[in-house]
């Protein structure tokens, strides 16, 4: 039955392999198509992003020029930034806007008028001129819109020329001004056409479209066009157009990103549905089933011989089972006797434990009452000592006040003499002041003349600075263009190096051979590329090699040898790693135990200095055989107490114990400074003296910063910083260095 089942499984697996191969061919074709779409979308996205970056850079540059009024004189900048009505009035350059192809020509022709203000009335112009005169900021020109009249007569149509005013986008209120400025002005394609039309229409003005040639009556001007010409007119409207274009490009980029994401998800999904691994699995399954089919025949023979010998072994096993049953009954009897003895022993242990707990609780209650009485007694002693110190301080204060009163009387008599001397000095100073006023008036006249000269010089300097800024701006833009061209050259150079390297790897042709190679005429590169792609696809679609062939055997044997070598390497690495871990554990344990013993010794020493020599404390490991994993038990036994845990100690004893442990760690590895935040709060006066003594002892090697409200601690320090609030919400700090103060100075500070 198993052999028949294996044959059916082999046939089924072969059908699955055929189906998967067909699906894999379809998937591969779809994947190629998606990858082509992905590449096209990426190229389009890069193109749109470059255009967006170019528009964004132009937008930022234009915005900077609009905000900083680049290319305008100081007078225009001053009026634009002044807080007057003139700051909102437009310039001629603000209202003109046309297509980029005609901007250079229009700007070159209207250049003398671009900085003119368009004011509604004469009074507005007079107000701005007065402001410039008062501030010494130069001159400005104005067009008065109310005094302009529409141009009479229709525009003459000239073949080969376009009226300049028809190319502009102008608001209705400014059209009379533009018609006047561009009256009989035409745009032509080249200067030959301009010269030809000039002979027929001498009263008209003809401008070459590039802006390099202008013919007006008997006047002709021309020459090269600057790189940044045509960038001044229509900046504000161009800014709005650039902003809209950026919005359109941003939407398109987002759309392309979404499309690219969908394509990438589909490619990922197709890659996840790769059937090649499943085909390999099915082929291996077929091979495995074939080997099983051969194995089953051998197994069948072995089973028949096993059945014949099984009967003999069954009789021997039955006798052995009966013997084990008898032994088991004897062991169960002995187990019941042992369990009864265990229950009796457990009951005796529970009763003994309950008695021990009652005695411990009574001892803890008595200790707590004793501690409370002792604390009350110490507090009463502290109050008496404080009153005695306060009385002595008051006596000293009275004596010092009397001495200070006598000293003040002497100082008062000296002050009267000094007042008389000061009055005489004031009289002489008033006389000198009158003389200085006369000198000041004379020097002010010279200063006014110097200021007028300075203002005139400053106006000339501003004009020169404006020219320098314009030249610097042109230089920077030129350098930016050079940098862009260098970057493009480097990109092309990198692309060329990449292509050359790829040709060397894939075809074995060096760069020099490639350049010297003669390409036959009439080659169809598209056809060659398509054929190469087709061959690659055929190579990818090749199925597995026959597993029963010698090549497959050699491959499997090579893999077996490699895996065996890797296994040996892993076993050696495992042994080395275990040895390293053991060495680290031994080193860490030795170092930890060394540090632990030192801290333990320091803890006992500091604890006895804070309590008495008869007091005892200790640090113990919960699991001495595993020090790195063990918890540490802290034991503290002041004289007359035997607490089971630190929680049964008083607040002051807990604080001193913690301080002792802290300094024990400090002695192991001293620190440059240490901060205590109200550590002495739970301590009584006697313990505070101990605390201060140990701080003094350790302050020889380290600096201690203590936050405290205790008077004894404050009296023991070298420097004290008092924090006070002079007014609500404002804190101040007053330092006092007791090392440099005499006793008398300390009393004066206390009174103040």
XYZ file of C-alpha atoms in Angstrom:
752
model
C 0.000 0.000 0.000
C 2.807 2.414 0.857
C 4.531 1.718 -2.466
C 1.313 2.448 -4.382
C 0.844 5.625 -2.345
C 4.398 6.767 -3.173
C 3.830 6.214 -6.913
C 0.641 8.308 -6.763
C 2.510 11.070 -4.916
C 5.287 11.104 -7.548
C 2.719 11.496 -10.376
C 0.925 14.261 -8.496
C 4.200 16.125 -7.840
C 5.160 15.966 -11.535
C 1.816 17.584 -12.518
C 2.368 20.325 -9.923
C 5.847 21.014 -11.364
C 4.372 21.427 -14.889
C 1.684 23.851 -13.620
C 4.204 25.863 -11.598
C 6.572 26.134 -14.580
C 3.812 27.638 -16.747
C 2.832 30.071 -13.977
C 6.469 31.037 -13.526
C 6.811 31.903 -17.230
C 3.714 34.142 -17.052
C 4.951 35.756 -13.831
C 8.361 36.454 -15.335
C 6.813 38.147 -18.385
C 4.591 40.314 -16.166
C 7.562 41.154 -13.949
C 9.600 42.319 -16.961
C 6.731 44.549 -18.045
C 6.369 46.039 -14.538
C 10.089 46.690 -14.294
C 10.007 48.505 -17.623
C 7.064 50.624 -16.368
C 8.966 51.289 -13.139
C 12.025 52.486 -15.059
C 9.904 54.768 -17.279
C 8.079 56.202 -14.240
C 11.382 56.798 -12.436
C 12.800 58.654 -15.443
C 9.670 60.779 -15.688
C 9.771 61.436 -11.924
C 13.426 62.517 -12.084
C 12.604 64.823 -14.983
C 9.675 66.418 -13.109
C 11.709 66.740 -9.891
C 14.510 68.493 -11.770
C 12.003 70.873 -13.321
C 10.419 71.445 -9.887
C 13.843 72.179 -8.372
C 14.637 74.609 -11.190
C 11.290 76.410 -10.743
C 11.729 76.410 -6.950
C 15.216 77.923 -7.234
C 13.917 80.555 -9.650
C 11.033 81.244 -7.239
C 13.404 81.692 -4.280
C 15.713 83.945 -6.313
C 12.806 86.058 -7.585
C 11.295 86.278 -4.101
C 14.650 87.385 -2.672
C 14.999 90.016 -5.416
C 11.442 91.277 -4.746
C 11.906 91.428 -0.977
C 15.386 93.012 -1.129
C 14.570 95.258 -4.149
C 17.657 94.030 -6.012
C 18.773 96.392 -8.800
C 16.904 99.431 -7.416
C 18.630 102.603 -6.088
C 18.750 103.476 -2.392
C 15.973 106.057 -2.744
C 13.485 103.434 -4.020
C 14.437 101.027 -1.211
C 14.000 103.791 1.362
C 10.518 104.734 0.111
C 9.406 101.087 -0.093
C 10.471 100.454 3.519
C 9.055 103.710 4.910
C 5.837 103.606 6.940
C 4.006 105.996 4.610
C 1.356 105.700 1.910
C 4.082 105.818 -0.771
C 5.390 102.372 0.339
C 2.275 100.696 -1.155
C 2.427 102.552 -4.505
C 3.720 100.328 -7.385
C 6.672 100.948 -9.669
C 6.436 100.676 -13.451
C 8.397 97.404 -13.308
C 5.753 95.926 -10.945
C 2.796 96.352 -13.324
C 4.437 95.112 -16.561
C 4.270 91.424 -17.418
C 4.743 89.623 -20.744
C 5.947 86.346 -22.180
C 9.556 85.421 -21.397
C 10.523 85.671 -25.109
C 9.798 89.437 -25.184
C 10.963 90.457 -21.682
C 14.535 91.410 -22.681
C 13.339 93.578 -25.558
C 10.666 95.382 -23.470
C 13.009 95.838 -20.488
C 15.855 97.295 -22.609
C 13.501 99.803 -24.213
C 11.735 100.873 -20.968
C 14.896 100.753 -18.820
C 14.970 104.567 -18.182
C 11.386 104.420 -16.795
C 11.332 101.137 -14.818
C 12.181 102.837 -11.500
C 9.377 105.417 -11.844
C 6.583 105.427 -9.258
C 2.951 105.430 -10.530
C 1.303 107.960 -8.167
C -2.361 108.982 -8.519
C -1.849 112.729 -7.871
C 0.825 115.411 -7.816
C 0.472 115.732 -4.012
C 1.565 112.086 -3.562
C 4.715 112.729 -5.587
C 5.442 115.927 -3.637
C 5.073 114.023 -0.326
C 7.632 111.392 -1.416
C 10.099 114.043 -2.692
C 9.855 115.914 0.620
C 10.547 112.690 2.534
C 13.658 111.989 0.403
C 14.949 115.556 0.897
C 14.452 115.381 4.637
C 16.214 112.005 4.933
C 19.014 112.733 2.408
C 18.275 109.441 0.528
C 18.694 110.544 -3.096
C 16.113 111.117 -5.857
C 13.095 109.331 -7.347
C 10.909 109.820 -10.461
C 7.110 109.674 -10.696
C 4.342 109.201 -13.296
C 1.170 111.116 -12.318
C -1.742 108.945 -13.461
C -4.441 111.648 -13.144
C -2.661 113.850 -15.701
C -2.316 111.101 -18.364
C -4.703 111.117 -21.310
C -5.495 108.103 -23.540
C -3.466 108.015 -26.748
C -5.551 109.160 -29.718
C -5.617 107.313 -33.002
C -5.488 103.609 -33.798
C -2.279 101.596 -33.891
C -0.807 101.271 -37.374
C -0.450 97.665 -38.565
C 2.970 96.898 -40.063
C 3.714 93.582 -41.725
C 6.528 91.676 -39.987
C 6.217 93.719 -36.769
C 4.115 93.288 -33.620
C 2.929 96.320 -31.547
C 4.800 96.206 -28.252
C 1.831 97.255 -26.067
C -0.239 94.332 -27.389
C 2.252 91.875 -25.860
C 1.861 93.180 -22.300
C -0.594 92.091 -19.599
C -1.576 95.406 -17.961
C -4.393 96.432 -15.616
C -6.959 98.801 -17.119
C -5.949 101.840 -15.021
C -2.338 101.707 -16.263
C -3.063 101.207 -20.004
C -2.901 104.958 -20.930
C 0.618 105.149 -19.462
C 1.846 102.042 -21.300
C 0.278 103.204 -24.575
C 2.098 106.506 -24.222
C 5.469 104.875 -23.446
C 5.167 102.278 -26.243
C 3.424 104.472 -28.816
C 4.485 103.416 -32.315
C 6.858 100.821 -30.862
C 7.096 97.408 -32.569
C 8.906 94.103 -31.992
C 10.612 92.426 -34.993
C 12.434 89.091 -35.367
C 15.898 90.403 -36.397
C 17.756 93.678 -36.896
C 17.737 93.347 -40.733
C 13.941 93.540 -40.625
C 14.212 96.493 -38.237
C 16.536 98.383 -40.605
C 14.285 97.657 -43.582
C 11.110 98.813 -41.784
C 12.902 101.877 -40.384
C 13.345 103.227 -43.919
C 9.608 102.872 -44.631
C 8.416 104.116 -41.207
C 11.030 106.499 -39.745
C 8.556 107.822 -37.153
C 8.263 104.361 -35.517
C 10.551 102.500 -33.109
C 11.617 98.932 -33.935
C 13.123 96.539 -31.356
C 14.727 93.200 -32.183
C 13.035 90.320 -30.316
C 16.304 89.368 -28.596
C 16.729 92.962 -27.317
C 20.155 93.396 -28.905
C 19.063 96.112 -31.436
C 16.774 99.162 -31.072
C 15.959 101.667 -33.852
C 14.175 104.890 -32.813
C 14.014 107.726 -35.346
C 17.554 108.788 -36.110
C 18.906 106.891 -33.093
C 20.149 103.286 -33.265
C 21.492 101.318 -30.299
C 22.513 97.706 -29.924
C 25.082 95.197 -28.777
C 25.302 92.008 -26.720
C 22.551 91.007 -24.305
C 23.556 90.443 -20.660
C 22.883 87.115 -18.935
C 20.525 88.689 -16.376
C 18.659 91.135 -18.603
C 14.901 90.685 -18.676
C 14.806 89.645 -14.996
C 13.606 92.980 -13.614
C 10.150 93.575 -15.109
C 7.099 91.722 -13.836
C 8.872 90.181 -10.852
C 5.778 90.079 -8.641
C 3.518 88.596 -11.315
C 6.273 86.192 -12.325
C 6.456 85.162 -8.657
C 2.743 84.299 -8.696
C 3.117 82.359 -11.957
C 6.084 80.426 -10.555
C 4.115 79.587 -7.409
C 1.230 78.187 -9.481
C 3.665 76.209 -11.628
C 5.292 74.779 -8.488
C 1.856 73.671 -7.294
C 1.143 71.903 -10.594
C 4.552 70.213 -10.603
C 4.145 69.167 -6.959
C 0.804 67.496 -7.723
C 2.308 65.728 -10.735
C 5.302 64.530 -8.663
C 2.956 63.192 -5.960
C 0.915 61.417 -8.638
C 4.069 59.848 -10.114
C 5.229 58.792 -6.634
C 1.886 57.097 -6.005
C 2.087 55.365 -9.385
C 5.682 54.278 -8.682
C 4.665 52.972 -5.265
C 1.852 50.906 -6.807
C 4.245 49.456 -9.414
C 6.821 48.640 -6.709
C 4.150 46.949 -4.580
C 3.065 44.879 -7.589
C 6.712 43.967 -8.332
C 7.158 42.954 -4.693
C 3.994 40.890 -4.852
C 5.188 39.169 -8.018
C 8.591 38.530 -6.418
C 6.852 37.085 -3.369
C 4.944 34.727 -5.682
C 8.184 33.314 -7.097
C 7.494 29.688 -8.025
C 11.093 28.644 -8.664
C 11.671 27.688 -5.059
C 8.437 25.677 -5.026
C 9.485 23.913 -8.260
C 12.822 23.007 -6.648
C 10.994 21.728 -3.579
C 8.695 19.555 -5.693
C 11.664 18.160 -7.663
C 13.434 17.343 -4.436
C 10.231 15.734 -3.166
C 10.079 13.552 -6.281
C 13.707 12.484 -5.732
C 12.990 11.809 -2.085
C 9.952 9.669 -2.914
C 12.010 7.723 -5.460
C 14.584 6.920 -2.798
C 11.790 5.955 -0.392
C 10.344 3.565 -2.950
C 13.709 1.764 -3.108
C 14.031 1.781 0.680
C 10.623 0.253 1.403
C 11.504 -3.054 -0.253
C 14.508 -3.415 2.028
C 12.475 -2.463 5.058
C 9.857 -5.119 4.244
C 12.462 -7.866 4.400
C 13.796 -6.550 7.701
C 10.284 -6.470 9.198
C 9.669 -10.121 8.350
C 12.879 -11.234 10.120
C 12.003 -8.994 13.088
C 8.544 -10.603 13.469
C 10.068 -14.066 13.676
C 12.422 -13.082 16.502
C 9.792 -11.026 18.364
C 7.930 -14.078 19.751
C 11.003 -15.364 21.556
C 11.721 -11.934 23.136
C 8.072 -11.547 24.254
C 8.276 -14.612 26.588
C 11.460 -13.337 28.246
C 9.920 -9.861 28.763
C 6.811 -11.328 30.476
C 8.891 -13.059 33.218
C 10.866 -9.820 33.833
C 7.612 -7.781 34.178
C 6.307 -10.143 36.926
C 9.586 -9.750 38.882
C 9.397 -5.926 38.677
C 5.758 -5.952 39.905
C 6.775 -7.814 43.087
C 9.661 -5.401 43.809
C 7.333 -2.394 43.282
C 4.876 -3.647 45.963
C 7.704 -3.893 48.537
C 8.881 -0.313 47.759
C 5.307 1.111 48.141
C 5.092 -0.309 51.700
C 8.353 1.305 52.739
C 7.199 4.626 51.155
C 3.992 4.766 53.268
C 6.026 4.340 56.523
C 8.426 7.175 55.481
C 5.522 9.548 54.604
C 3.935 9.049 58.055
C 7.250 9.930 59.782
C 7.545 13.045 57.556
C 4.046 14.314 58.544
C 4.830 13.987 62.277
C 8.127 15.871 61.903
C 6.419 18.677 59.911
C 3.788 19.249 62.663
C 6.513 19.530 65.338
C 8.401 22.060 63.202
C 5.301 24.283 62.708
C 4.600 24.472 66.471
C 8.257 25.455 67.184
C 8.175 28.132 64.481
C 4.993 29.752 65.910
C 6.650 30.087 69.369
C 9.719 31.695 67.865
C 7.606 34.277 65.984
C 5.746 35.318 69.169
C 9.061 35.937 71.017
C 10.465 37.971 68.060
C 7.325 40.162 67.834
C 7.447 40.911 71.592
C 11.132 41.873 71.318
C 10.451 44.219 68.370
C 7.558 45.962 70.229
C 9.743 46.537 73.329
C 12.610 47.905 71.201
C 10.269 50.340 69.442
C 8.953 51.726 72.781
C 12.524 52.139 74.047
C 13.522 54.032 70.880
C 10.571 56.445 71.182
C 11.427 57.266 74.856
C 15.092 57.708 73.964
C 14.216 60.075 71.081
C 11.980 62.220 73.375
C 14.818 62.472 75.958
C 17.369 63.538 73.291
C 14.929 66.135 71.848
C 14.488 67.708 75.335
C 18.271 67.922 75.753
C 18.536 69.612 72.343
C 15.971 72.281 73.339
C 17.917 73.153 76.550
C 21.209 73.409 74.627
C 19.593 75.618 71.961
C 18.206 78.056 74.592
C 21.635 78.347 76.222
C 23.295 79.126 72.886
C 20.567 81.719 72.058
C 21.159 83.519 75.421
C 24.923 83.736 74.821
C 24.334 85.080 71.300
C 21.978 87.836 72.622
C 24.567 89.004 75.184
C 27.270 89.290 72.525
C 24.836 91.126 70.231
C 24.058 93.755 72.937
C 27.790 94.392 73.533
C 28.489 94.791 69.804
C 25.542 97.198 69.378
C 26.901 99.516 72.099
C 30.325 99.638 70.461
C 28.738 100.299 67.049
C 26.737 103.281 68.508
C 29.909 104.958 69.787
C 31.626 104.444 66.426
C 28.625 106.002 64.612
C 28.821 109.209 66.733
C 32.461 109.695 65.751
C 31.623 109.126 62.084
C 28.829 111.785 62.228
C 31.215 114.544 63.328
C 33.634 113.652 60.521
C 30.731 113.779 58.006
C 29.856 117.448 58.911
C 33.425 118.495 58.052
C 33.273 116.630 54.715
C 29.921 118.355 53.789
C 31.483 121.830 54.098
C 34.374 120.755 51.846
C 31.956 119.343 49.228
C 29.950 122.656 49.093
C 33.128 124.585 48.214
C 33.939 122.014 45.479
C 30.407 122.378 43.972
C 30.831 126.184 43.650
C 34.111 125.820 41.731
C 32.604 123.116 39.469
C 29.643 125.407 38.535
C 32.079 128.116 37.380
C 33.965 125.607 35.208
C 30.627 124.317 33.779
C 29.682 127.794 32.471
C 33.047 128.020 30.650
C 32.539 124.531 29.136
C 29.074 125.528 27.810
C 30.628 128.381 25.801
C 33.215 126.013 24.283
C 30.439 123.475 23.474
C 28.394 126.074 21.529
C 31.404 126.971 19.404
C 32.160 123.312 18.597
C 28.498 122.580 17.695
C 28.694 125.080 14.801
C 31.733 123.230 13.417
C 29.887 119.899 13.896
C 26.873 121.047 11.790
C 29.145 121.936 8.881
C 30.894 118.554 9.164
C 27.519 116.707 9.171
C 26.433 118.422 5.938
C 29.692 117.371 4.262
C 29.196 113.814 5.611
C 25.625 113.528 4.222
C 26.769 114.573 0.746
C 29.636 112.078 0.849
C 27.302 109.360 2.128
C 24.958 109.829 -0.856
C 27.841 109.341 -3.275
C 29.037 106.273 -1.311
C 25.535 104.718 -1.469
C 25.454 105.050 -5.261
C 28.910 103.436 -5.540
C 27.843 100.640 -3.155
C 24.770 100.012 -5.318
C 27.009 99.560 -8.364
C 29.298 97.223 -6.407
C 26.329 95.101 -5.283
C 25.002 94.855 -8.833
C 28.423 93.736 -10.102
C 28.774 91.236 -7.242
C 25.302 89.832 -7.977
C 26.190 89.353 -11.657
C 29.484 87.716 -10.683
C 27.757 85.283 -8.288
C 25.143 84.303 -10.865
C 27.919 83.673 -13.405
C 29.822 81.511 -10.901
C 26.610 79.595 -10.141
C 26.155 78.877 -13.854
C 29.791 77.689 -14.118
C 29.296 75.406 -11.098
C 26.150 73.912 -12.657
C 28.003 73.174 -15.900
C 30.866 71.546 -13.946
C 28.384 69.337 -12.066
C 26.784 68.223 -15.338
C 30.239 67.464 -16.770
C 31.119 65.363 -13.695
C 27.795 63.479 -13.933
C 28.467 62.636 -17.592
C 31.994 61.575 -16.676
C 30.678 59.249 -13.934
C 28.034 57.781 -16.271
C 30.731 57.127 -18.893
C 32.992 55.417 -16.291
C 30.065 53.260 -15.106
C 29.173 52.170 -18.655
C 32.834 51.396 -19.432
C 33.175 49.297 -16.262
C 29.989 47.381 -17.064
C 31.249 46.593 -20.608
C 34.572 45.369 -19.187
C 32.777 43.054 -16.707
C 30.130 41.666 -19.075
C 32.055 41.478 -22.368
C 35.743 41.588 -21.350
C 36.465 44.619 -23.530
C 38.726 47.347 -22.104
C 38.130 51.061 -22.555
C 40.977 51.542 -25.059
C 39.828 48.527 -27.118
C 36.289 49.898 -27.122
C 37.380 53.310 -28.424
C 39.616 51.734 -31.101
C 36.960 49.188 -32.178
C 35.399 49.727 -35.597
C 31.639 49.413 -35.624
C 30.249 47.775 -38.806
C 27.762 49.878 -40.689
C 24.113 48.932 -40.815
C 23.932 47.337 -37.312
C 20.475 47.360 -35.731
C 21.252 48.052 -32.054
C 17.610 47.745 -30.975
C 17.418 44.257 -32.519
C 20.696 43.180 -30.870
C 19.527 44.458 -27.470
C 16.165 42.666 -27.822
C 17.949 39.412 -28.734
C 20.279 39.719 -25.730
C 17.302 40.293 -23.426
C 15.515 37.267 -24.928
C 18.564 35.026 -24.331
C 18.790 36.202 -20.704
C 15.126 35.335 -20.187
C 15.663 31.854 -21.681
C 18.639 31.351 -19.381
C 16.517 32.289 -16.343
C 13.736 29.881 -17.394
C 15.992 26.803 -17.593
C 14.774 24.034 -15.298
C 16.711 21.972 -12.757
C 19.413 19.496 -13.902
C 18.624 15.794 -13.533
C 19.324 15.018 -9.821
C 20.476 11.471 -10.648
C 23.292 12.743 -12.852
C 26.951 12.692 -11.805
C 27.071 16.498 -11.699
C 24.314 16.615 -9.090
C 26.146 13.988 -7.047
C 29.376 15.990 -7.140
C 27.490 19.139 -6.135
C 25.793 17.424 -3.182
C 29.090 15.840 -2.129
C 30.786 19.251 -2.278
C 28.004 20.732 -0.156
C 28.347 17.852 2.304
C 32.097 18.398 2.620
C 31.607 22.137 3.064
C 28.902 21.674 5.704
C 31.055 19.112 7.522
C 33.983 21.560 7.589
C 31.665 24.326 8.772
C 30.346 22.017 11.494
C 33.887 21.342 12.687
C 34.602 25.086 12.697
C 31.408 25.723 14.700
C 32.307 23.027 17.249
C 35.797 24.498 17.643
C 34.303 27.997 17.965
C 31.843 26.673 20.561
C 34.674 25.181 22.655
C 36.667 28.421 22.337
C 33.609 30.497 23.292
C 32.858 28.335 26.339
C 36.486 28.649 27.440
C 36.316 32.435 27.000
C 33.037 32.637 28.969
C 34.564 30.585 31.765
C 37.648 32.834 31.802
C 35.456 35.971 31.901
C 33.348 34.520 34.733
C 36.448 33.633 36.731
C 38.015 37.085 36.196
C 34.750 38.920 36.950
C 34.164 36.795 40.075
C 37.696 37.457 41.340
C 37.389 41.216 40.752
C 33.889 41.349 42.270
C 34.927 39.423 45.387
C 37.988 41.654 45.802
C 35.825 44.810 45.556
C 33.126 43.254 47.807
C 35.613 42.441 50.575
C 37.074 45.969 50.427
C 33.601 47.574 50.599
C 32.672 45.223 53.450
C 35.761 46.259 55.438
C 35.177 49.991 54.741
C 31.489 49.628 55.704
C 32.354 48.228 59.125
C 34.964 50.941 59.716
C 32.692 53.868 58.732
C 29.653 52.374 60.537
C 31.570 52.140 63.843
C 32.854 55.715 63.440
C 29.245 56.905 63.062
C 27.901 54.756 65.943
C 30.282 53.205 68.507
C 33.088 50.669 68.434
C 30.779 48.102 70.032
C 28.225 48.343 67.185
C 28.338 45.781 64.442
C 27.361 45.633 60.736
C 28.069 43.358 57.826
C 27.489 42.687 54.109
C 26.681 39.089 53.142
C 26.059 37.316 49.839
C 22.794 35.379 49.667
C 24.449 32.732 47.422
C 28.224 32.739 48.114
C 28.856 30.058 45.482
C 27.289 32.320 42.776
C 28.499 35.848 43.674
C 27.706 37.441 40.298
C 24.022 36.403 40.514
C 23.557 36.702 44.284
C 21.691 39.430 46.165
C 23.539 41.305 48.954
C 22.098 41.370 52.478
C 22.903 44.440 54.635
C 23.006 43.813 58.403
C 23.209 46.686 60.940
C 23.175 46.001 64.725
C 23.534 49.110 66.918
C 24.401 48.430 70.551
C 21.462 46.969 72.491
C 19.461 46.012 69.351
C 19.169 42.804 67.433
C 16.870 43.704 64.512
C 16.163 41.090 61.861
C 16.071 43.733 59.086
C 17.038 47.379 58.528
C 13.339 48.354 58.376
C 13.132 47.896 62.193
C 15.772 50.625 62.798
C 14.833 54.234 63.549
C 14.923 56.924 60.860
C 18.242 58.338 62.093
C 19.837 54.887 62.298
C 18.684 54.088 58.777
C 20.201 57.367 57.535
C 23.543 56.746 59.257
C 23.626 53.158 57.939
C 22.961 54.382 54.380
C 25.643 57.074 54.818
C 28.117 54.449 56.020
C 27.422 52.276 52.952
C 27.770 55.312 50.669
C 31.184 56.210 52.114
C 32.275 52.568 51.966
C 31.661 52.666 48.197
C 33.338 56.078 48.081
C 36.507 54.678 49.691
C 36.604 51.954 47.012
C 36.539 54.519 44.213
C 36.673 58.168 45.432
C 34.716 60.811 43.485
C 35.767 64.464 42.907
C 32.584 65.815 44.529
C 29.431 64.563 46.256
C 25.957 66.147 46.732
C 23.705 65.499 49.784
C 20.091 66.670 49.625
C 18.732 67.079 53.215
C 20.376 63.848 54.361
C 20.585 65.213 57.929
C 16.813 65.863 58.213
C 15.965 62.681 60.214
C 19.074 62.958 62.468
C 19.127 64.262 66.048
C 21.819 66.666 67.328
C 24.186 63.945 68.507
C 24.036 62.095 65.186
C 24.389 65.356 63.237
C 27.722 65.985 65.027
C 28.862 62.503 63.948
C 27.676 63.176 60.404
C 29.542 66.515 60.278
C 32.742 64.956 61.642
C 32.827 62.286 58.944
C 32.092 64.911 56.235
C 35.045 66.983 57.536
C 37.206 63.870 57.438
C 36.433 63.003 53.820
C 36.418 66.638 52.595
C 40.227 66.552 52.602
C 40.127 64.580 49.335
C 36.692 65.518 47.870
C 34.288 68.449 47.737
C 30.874 68.039 49.403
C 27.780 70.090 48.530
C 25.037 69.811 51.212
C 21.448 71.094 50.929
C 20.259 71.532 54.544
C 17.991 73.429 56.942
C 19.912 72.336 60.071
C 21.791 75.042 62.022
C 24.529 72.675 63.262
C 25.327 71.590 59.692
C 25.333 75.243 58.530
C 27.753 76.163 61.331
C 30.151 73.361 60.372
C 30.584 74.207 56.658
C 33.333 76.331 55.033
C 31.094 78.253 52.584
C 27.312 78.750 52.816
C 25.026 79.892 49.975
C 21.721 81.386 51.183
C 18.798 81.437 48.729
C 16.262 84.228 49.320
C 13.338 85.861 47.435
C 13.797 89.641 47.290
C 10.485 90.032 45.437
C 7.802 87.474 44.453
C 9.027 85.141 41.705
C 12.661 86.403 41.735
C 15.252 84.351 43.667
C 18.689 85.549 44.738
C 21.811 83.865 46.146
C 24.149 85.278 48.829
C 27.455 83.442 49.505
C 29.357 83.644 52.824
C 32.900 82.253 53.116
C 33.470 81.447 56.816
C 37.160 80.814 56.185
C 37.919 84.500 55.478
C 35.425 86.151 57.904
C 36.438 87.214 61.393
C 34.069 86.741 64.300
C 33.137 90.459 64.356
C 32.366 90.543 60.616
C 30.153 87.474 60.980
C 28.103 89.290 63.662
C 27.682 92.383 61.420
C 26.456 90.154 58.545
C 24.003 88.435 60.900
C 22.515 91.811 61.949
C 22.207 93.009 58.323
